[in-house]
GROMACS .gro file of C-alpha atoms in nm:
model
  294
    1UNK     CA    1   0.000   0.000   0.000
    2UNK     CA    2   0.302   0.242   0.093
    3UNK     CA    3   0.450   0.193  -0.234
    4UNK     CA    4   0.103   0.227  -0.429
    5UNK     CA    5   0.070   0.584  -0.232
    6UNK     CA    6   0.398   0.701  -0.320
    7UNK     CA    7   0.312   0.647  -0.687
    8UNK     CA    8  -0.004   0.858  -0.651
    9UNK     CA    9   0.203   1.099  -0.454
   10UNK     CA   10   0.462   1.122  -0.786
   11UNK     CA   11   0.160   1.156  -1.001
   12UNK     CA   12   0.052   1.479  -0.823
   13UNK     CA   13   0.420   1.596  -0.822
   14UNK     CA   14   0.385   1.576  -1.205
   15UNK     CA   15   0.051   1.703  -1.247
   16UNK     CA   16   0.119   2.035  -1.214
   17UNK     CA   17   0.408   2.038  -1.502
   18UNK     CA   18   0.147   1.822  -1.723
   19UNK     CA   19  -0.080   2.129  -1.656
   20UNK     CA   20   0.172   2.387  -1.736
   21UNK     CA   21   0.295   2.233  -2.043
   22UNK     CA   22  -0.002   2.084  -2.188
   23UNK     CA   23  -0.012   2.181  -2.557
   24UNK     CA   24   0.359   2.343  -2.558
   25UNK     CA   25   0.608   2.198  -2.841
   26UNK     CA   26   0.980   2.047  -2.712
   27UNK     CA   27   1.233   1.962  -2.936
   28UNK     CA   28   1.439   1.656  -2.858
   29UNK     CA   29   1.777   1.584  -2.996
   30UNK     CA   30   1.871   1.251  -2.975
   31UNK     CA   31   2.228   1.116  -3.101
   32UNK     CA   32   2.569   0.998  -3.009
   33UNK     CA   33   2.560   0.723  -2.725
   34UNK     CA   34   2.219   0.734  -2.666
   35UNK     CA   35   2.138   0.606  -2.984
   36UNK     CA   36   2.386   0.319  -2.984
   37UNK     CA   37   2.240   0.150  -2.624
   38UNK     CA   38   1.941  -0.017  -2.697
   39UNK     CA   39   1.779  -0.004  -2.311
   40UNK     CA   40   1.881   0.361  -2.298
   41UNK     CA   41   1.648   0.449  -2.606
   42UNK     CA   42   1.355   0.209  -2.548
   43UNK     CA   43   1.321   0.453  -2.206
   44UNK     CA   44   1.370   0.792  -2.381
   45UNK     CA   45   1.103   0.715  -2.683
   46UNK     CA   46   0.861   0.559  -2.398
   47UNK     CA   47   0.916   0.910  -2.262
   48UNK     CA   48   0.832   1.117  -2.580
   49UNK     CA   49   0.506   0.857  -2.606
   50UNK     CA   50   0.409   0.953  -2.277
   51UNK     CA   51   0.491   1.344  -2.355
   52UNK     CA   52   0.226   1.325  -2.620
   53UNK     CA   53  -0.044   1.100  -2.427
   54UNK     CA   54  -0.056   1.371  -2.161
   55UNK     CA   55  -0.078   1.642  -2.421
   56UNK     CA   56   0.266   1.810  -2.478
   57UNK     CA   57   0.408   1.796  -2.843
   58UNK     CA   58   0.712   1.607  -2.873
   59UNK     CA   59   0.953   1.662  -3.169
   60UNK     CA   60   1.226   1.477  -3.252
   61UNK     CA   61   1.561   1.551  -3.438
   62UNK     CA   62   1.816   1.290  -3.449
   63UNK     CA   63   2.165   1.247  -3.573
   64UNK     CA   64   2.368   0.908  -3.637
   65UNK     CA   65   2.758   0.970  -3.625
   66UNK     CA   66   2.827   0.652  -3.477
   67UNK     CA   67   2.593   0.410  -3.731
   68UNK     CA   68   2.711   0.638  -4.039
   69UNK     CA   69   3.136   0.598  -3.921
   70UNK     CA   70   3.026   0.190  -3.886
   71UNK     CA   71   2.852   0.207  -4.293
   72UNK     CA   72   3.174   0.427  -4.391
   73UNK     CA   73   3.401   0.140  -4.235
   74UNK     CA   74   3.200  -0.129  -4.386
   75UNK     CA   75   3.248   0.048  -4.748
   76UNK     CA   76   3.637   0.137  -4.686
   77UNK     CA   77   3.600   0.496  -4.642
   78UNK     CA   78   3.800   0.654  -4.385
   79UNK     CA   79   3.585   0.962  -4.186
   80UNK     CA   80   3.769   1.314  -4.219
   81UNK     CA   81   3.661   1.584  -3.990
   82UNK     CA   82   3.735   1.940  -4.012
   83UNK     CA   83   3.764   2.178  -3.708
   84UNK     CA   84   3.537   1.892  -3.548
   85UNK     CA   85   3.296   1.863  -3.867
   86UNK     CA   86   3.235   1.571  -4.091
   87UNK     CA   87   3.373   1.625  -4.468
   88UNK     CA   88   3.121   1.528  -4.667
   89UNK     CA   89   3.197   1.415  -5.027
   90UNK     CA   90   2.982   1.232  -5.292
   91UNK     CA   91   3.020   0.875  -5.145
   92UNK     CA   92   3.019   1.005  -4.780
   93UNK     CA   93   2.681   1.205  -4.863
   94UNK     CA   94   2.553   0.871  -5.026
   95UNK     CA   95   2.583   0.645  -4.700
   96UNK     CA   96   2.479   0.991  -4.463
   97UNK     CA   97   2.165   0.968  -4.680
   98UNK     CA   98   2.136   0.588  -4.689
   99UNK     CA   99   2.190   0.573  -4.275
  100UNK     CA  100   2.039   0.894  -4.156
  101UNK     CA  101   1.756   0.972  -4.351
  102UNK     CA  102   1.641   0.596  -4.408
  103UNK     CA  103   1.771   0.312  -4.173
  104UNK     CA  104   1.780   0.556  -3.839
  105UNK     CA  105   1.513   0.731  -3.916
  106UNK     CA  106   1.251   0.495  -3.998
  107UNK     CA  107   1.393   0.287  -3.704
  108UNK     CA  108   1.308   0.587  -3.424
  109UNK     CA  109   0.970   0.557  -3.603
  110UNK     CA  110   0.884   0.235  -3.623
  111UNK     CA  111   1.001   0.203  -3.235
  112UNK     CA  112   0.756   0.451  -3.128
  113UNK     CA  113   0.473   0.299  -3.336
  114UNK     CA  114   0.559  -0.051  -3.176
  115UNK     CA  115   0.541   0.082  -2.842
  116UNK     CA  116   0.231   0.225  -2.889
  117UNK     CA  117   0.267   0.588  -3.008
  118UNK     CA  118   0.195   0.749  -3.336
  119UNK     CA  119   0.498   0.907  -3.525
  120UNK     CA  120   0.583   1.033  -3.851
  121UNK     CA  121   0.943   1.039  -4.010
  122UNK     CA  122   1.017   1.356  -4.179
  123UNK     CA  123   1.311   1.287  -4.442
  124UNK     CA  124   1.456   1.352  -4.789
  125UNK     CA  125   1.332   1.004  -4.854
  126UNK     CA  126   0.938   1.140  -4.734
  127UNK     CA  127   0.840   1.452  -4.684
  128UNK     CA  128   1.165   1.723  -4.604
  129UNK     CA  129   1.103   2.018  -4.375
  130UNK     CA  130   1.482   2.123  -4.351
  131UNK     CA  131   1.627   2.372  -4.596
  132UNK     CA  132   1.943   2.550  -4.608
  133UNK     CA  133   2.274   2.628  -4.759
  134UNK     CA  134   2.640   2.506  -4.791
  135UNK     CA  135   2.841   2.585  -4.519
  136UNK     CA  136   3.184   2.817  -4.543
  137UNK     CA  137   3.460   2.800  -4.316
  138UNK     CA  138   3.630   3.161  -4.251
  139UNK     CA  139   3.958   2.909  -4.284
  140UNK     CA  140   3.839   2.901  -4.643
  141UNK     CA  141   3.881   2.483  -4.617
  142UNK     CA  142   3.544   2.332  -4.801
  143UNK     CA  143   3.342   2.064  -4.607
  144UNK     CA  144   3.215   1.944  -4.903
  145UNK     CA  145   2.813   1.874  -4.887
  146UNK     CA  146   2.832   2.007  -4.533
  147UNK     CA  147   2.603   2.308  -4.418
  148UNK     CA  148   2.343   2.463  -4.221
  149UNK     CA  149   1.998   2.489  -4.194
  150UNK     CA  150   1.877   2.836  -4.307
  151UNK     CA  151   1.473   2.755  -4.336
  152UNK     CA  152   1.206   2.480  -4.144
  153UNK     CA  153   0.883   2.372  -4.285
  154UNK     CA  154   0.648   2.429  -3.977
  155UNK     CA  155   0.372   2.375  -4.187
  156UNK     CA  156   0.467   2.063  -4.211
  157UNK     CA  157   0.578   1.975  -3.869
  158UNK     CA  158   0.280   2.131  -3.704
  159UNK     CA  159   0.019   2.002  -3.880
  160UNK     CA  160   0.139   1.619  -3.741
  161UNK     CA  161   0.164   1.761  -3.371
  162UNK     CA  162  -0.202   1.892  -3.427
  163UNK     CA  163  -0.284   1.546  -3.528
  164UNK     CA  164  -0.093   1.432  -3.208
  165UNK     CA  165   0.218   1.246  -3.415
  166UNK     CA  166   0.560   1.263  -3.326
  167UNK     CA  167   0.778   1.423  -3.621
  168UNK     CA  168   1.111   1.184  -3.600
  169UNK     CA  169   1.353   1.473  -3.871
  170UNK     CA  170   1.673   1.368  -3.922
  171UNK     CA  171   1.987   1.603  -3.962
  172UNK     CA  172   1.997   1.671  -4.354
  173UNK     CA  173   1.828   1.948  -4.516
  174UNK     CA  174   1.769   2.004  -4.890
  175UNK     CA  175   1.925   2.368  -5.100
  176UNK     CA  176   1.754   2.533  -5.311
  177UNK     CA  177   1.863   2.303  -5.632
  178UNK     CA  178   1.711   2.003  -5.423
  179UNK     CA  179   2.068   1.917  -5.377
  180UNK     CA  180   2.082   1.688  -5.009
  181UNK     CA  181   2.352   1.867  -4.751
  182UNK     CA  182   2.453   1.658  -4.421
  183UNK     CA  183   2.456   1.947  -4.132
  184UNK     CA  184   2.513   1.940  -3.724
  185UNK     CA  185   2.217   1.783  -3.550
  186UNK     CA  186   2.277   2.002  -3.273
  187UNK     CA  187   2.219   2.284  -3.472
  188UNK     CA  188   1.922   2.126  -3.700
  189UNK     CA  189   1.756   2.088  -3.354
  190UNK     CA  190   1.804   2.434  -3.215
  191UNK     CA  191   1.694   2.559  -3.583
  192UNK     CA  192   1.366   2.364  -3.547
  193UNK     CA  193   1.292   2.510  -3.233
  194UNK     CA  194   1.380   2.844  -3.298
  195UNK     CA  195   1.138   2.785  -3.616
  196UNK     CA  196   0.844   2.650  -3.379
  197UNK     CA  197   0.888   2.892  -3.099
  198UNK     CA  198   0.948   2.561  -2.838
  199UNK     CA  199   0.886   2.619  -2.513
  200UNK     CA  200   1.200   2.368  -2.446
  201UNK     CA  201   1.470   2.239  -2.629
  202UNK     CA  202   1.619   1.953  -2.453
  203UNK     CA  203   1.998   1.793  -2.551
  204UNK     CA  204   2.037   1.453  -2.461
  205UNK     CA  205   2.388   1.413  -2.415
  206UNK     CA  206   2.626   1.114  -2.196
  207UNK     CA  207   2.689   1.399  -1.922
  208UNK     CA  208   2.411   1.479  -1.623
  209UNK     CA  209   2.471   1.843  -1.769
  210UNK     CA  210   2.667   2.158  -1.660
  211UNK     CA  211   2.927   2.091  -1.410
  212UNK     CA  212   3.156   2.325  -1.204
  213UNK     CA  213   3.392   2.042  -1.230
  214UNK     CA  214   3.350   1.891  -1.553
  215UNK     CA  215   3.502   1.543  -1.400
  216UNK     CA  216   3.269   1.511  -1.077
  217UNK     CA  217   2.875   1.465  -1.151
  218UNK     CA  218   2.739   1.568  -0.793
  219UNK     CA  219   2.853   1.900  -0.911
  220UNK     CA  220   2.603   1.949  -1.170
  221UNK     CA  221   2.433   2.287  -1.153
  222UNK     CA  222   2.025   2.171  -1.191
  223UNK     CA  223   1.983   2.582  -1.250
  224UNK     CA  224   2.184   2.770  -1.499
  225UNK     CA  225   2.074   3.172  -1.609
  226UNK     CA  226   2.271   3.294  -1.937
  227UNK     CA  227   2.400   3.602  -1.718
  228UNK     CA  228   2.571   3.281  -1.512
  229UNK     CA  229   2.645   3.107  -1.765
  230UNK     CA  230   2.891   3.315  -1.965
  231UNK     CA  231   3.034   3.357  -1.592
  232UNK     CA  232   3.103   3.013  -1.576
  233UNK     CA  233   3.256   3.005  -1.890
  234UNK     CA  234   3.505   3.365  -1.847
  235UNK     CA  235   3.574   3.188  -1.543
  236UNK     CA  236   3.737   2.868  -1.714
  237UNK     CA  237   3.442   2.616  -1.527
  238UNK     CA  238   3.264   2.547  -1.829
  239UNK     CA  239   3.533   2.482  -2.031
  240UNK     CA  240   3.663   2.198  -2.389
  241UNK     CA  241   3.354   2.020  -2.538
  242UNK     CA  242   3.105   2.180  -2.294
  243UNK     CA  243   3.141   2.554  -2.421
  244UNK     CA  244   3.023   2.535  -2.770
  245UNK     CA  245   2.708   2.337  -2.635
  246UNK     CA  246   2.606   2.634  -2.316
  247UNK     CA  247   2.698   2.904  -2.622
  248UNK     CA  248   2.463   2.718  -2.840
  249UNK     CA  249   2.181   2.706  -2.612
  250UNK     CA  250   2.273   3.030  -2.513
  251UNK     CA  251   2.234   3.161  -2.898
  252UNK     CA  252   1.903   2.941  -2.883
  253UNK     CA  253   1.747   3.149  -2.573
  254UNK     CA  254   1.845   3.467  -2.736
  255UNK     CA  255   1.573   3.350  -3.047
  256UNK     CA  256   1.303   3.288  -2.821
  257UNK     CA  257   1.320   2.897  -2.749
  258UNK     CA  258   1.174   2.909  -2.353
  259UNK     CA  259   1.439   2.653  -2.209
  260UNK     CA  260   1.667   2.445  -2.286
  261UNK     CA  261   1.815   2.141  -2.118
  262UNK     CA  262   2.136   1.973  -2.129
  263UNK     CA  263   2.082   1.595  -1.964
  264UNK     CA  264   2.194   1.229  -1.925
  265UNK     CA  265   2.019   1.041  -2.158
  266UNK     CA  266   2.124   0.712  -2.035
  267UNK     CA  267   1.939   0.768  -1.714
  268UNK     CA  268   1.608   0.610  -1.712
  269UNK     CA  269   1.316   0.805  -1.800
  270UNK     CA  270   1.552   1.138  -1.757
  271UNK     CA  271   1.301   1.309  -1.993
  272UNK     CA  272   1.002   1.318  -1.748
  273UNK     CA  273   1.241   1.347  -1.462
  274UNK     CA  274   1.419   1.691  -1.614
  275UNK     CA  275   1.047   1.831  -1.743
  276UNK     CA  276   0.803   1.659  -1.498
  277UNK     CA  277   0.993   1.713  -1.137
  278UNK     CA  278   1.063   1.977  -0.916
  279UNK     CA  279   1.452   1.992  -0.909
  280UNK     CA  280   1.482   1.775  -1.247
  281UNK     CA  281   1.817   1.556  -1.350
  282UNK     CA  282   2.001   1.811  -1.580
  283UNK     CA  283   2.040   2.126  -1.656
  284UNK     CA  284   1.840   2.408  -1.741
  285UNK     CA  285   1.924   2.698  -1.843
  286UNK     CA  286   1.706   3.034  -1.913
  287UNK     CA  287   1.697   3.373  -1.969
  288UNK     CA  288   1.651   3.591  -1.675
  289UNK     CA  289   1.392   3.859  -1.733
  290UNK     CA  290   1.451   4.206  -1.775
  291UNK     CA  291   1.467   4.439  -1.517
  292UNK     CA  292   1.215   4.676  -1.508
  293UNK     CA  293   1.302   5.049  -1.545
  294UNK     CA  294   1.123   5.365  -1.380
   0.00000   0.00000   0.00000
């Protein structure tokens, strides 16, 4: 009985943040790890499922490094990466599109579908809702069909959240010749939810999120403000791989995305923990609100 009333006690809890965000769009991005350990996933997409039953709108973008480096290897093509990007060339693009846009893709899809959702992949193989342009180093080196997203379909992507699916987009976008370009999925995501006006935008990543000492997890800092956050990062706590991810979200808060969230997504259910709990799992950072003046 003690155990059954702490369940309806957790309910409550959440009932509140079911309230609040009833009817309020979050972007997901799922890659790296995550989408390599089987257990871990199965949890996160029973999350988004339950996102949508109790009335938020769940979008997913998705990358694939891992899968697309294990196709490259099986066709004898050795990955290059410039200043931490993938160069893209003709054969590379061909397996990106082959892995990303089809096998991964209609995988996350068919997985929510089995587990009792509704969700609709979004690719250059379906229906595309990314658009943009090459990209140009200032280094002047070419990335070949690398670039960024300069345009979302939200047409598109809202119409299937008003029909309560889950868009699954992976990160490739199409230019304006309908030629396909690979691009960041971080930055695919935080375009997407710049272009829908999320109220969250939530990174799953293989850290618990923003440390003060990025090798000690009970350090984590559950409450992050941009004013604190470029602190952190002057101050040399936030510092290697963990910069460019606060100064993206950072850049994604100053375009109107409500929150964003940096978060384990190997931890069980971490998704309704971070949105649907008082203190949450991760990180969130957000924009303090202006000060008001006489």
């Amino acid at each position: 009985m003690l155990e059954a009333i702490a369940k309806a006690d957790t309910l409550i809890e959440a009932m509140g943040w079911i309230r609040r965000f009833r009817g309020k769009t979050t972007v997901i991005k799922l890659g790296g790890s995550v989408l390599d350990d089987d257990n871990a996933l199965l949890h996160i997409l029973l999350d988004v499922i339950f996102m949508e039953t109790v009335g938020m709108k769940p979008v997913v973008v998705h990358g694939g490094g891992k899968a697309i480096n294990r196709a490259l290897a099986e066709a004898n093509v050795e990955p290059q990466f410039i200043q931490g990007r993938r160069y893209t060339d003709d054969m590379t693009l061909d397996v990106v599109r082959r892995v990303l846009a089809g096998d991964v893709n209609r995988h996350l899809t068919e997985e929510i579908e089995r587990l009792g959702g509704r969700a609709m992949n979004l690719s250059v193989h379906t229906t595309n809702v990314l658009f943009g342009e090459r990209l140009k180093l200032e280094t002047g080196e070419d990335l070949g069909h690398v670039g960024k997203v300069t345009e979302v379909d939200r047409d598109v992507i809202e119409g299937l959240l008003y029909t309560d699916q889950v868009p699954i987009i992976p990160s490739m976008c199409e230019d304006r010749d309908g030629n396909l370009i690979n691009v960041n999925a971080d930055t695919a995501a935080m375009a997407v939810a710049q272009a829908l006006g999320a109220e969250k935008l939530v990174f799953l990543s293989d850290v618990n999120g923003v440390r003060l000492d990025k090798d000690d997890p009970n350090t984590i800092i559950h409450s992050l403000s941009e004013a604190k956050a470029r602190e952190l990062i002057a101050s040399g706590h936030i510092a290697e791989g963990m910069i460019p991810k606060v100064e993206a979200c950072l850049e994604t808060l100053d375009r109107g995305v409500g929150k964003v969230h940096i978060i384990d997504g190997r931890l069980r259910h971490s998704l309704l923990l971070e949105i649907y709990t008082s203190e949450g799992v991760g990180t969130e950072l957000f924009r303090e609100p202006p000060t008001a003046t006489a």
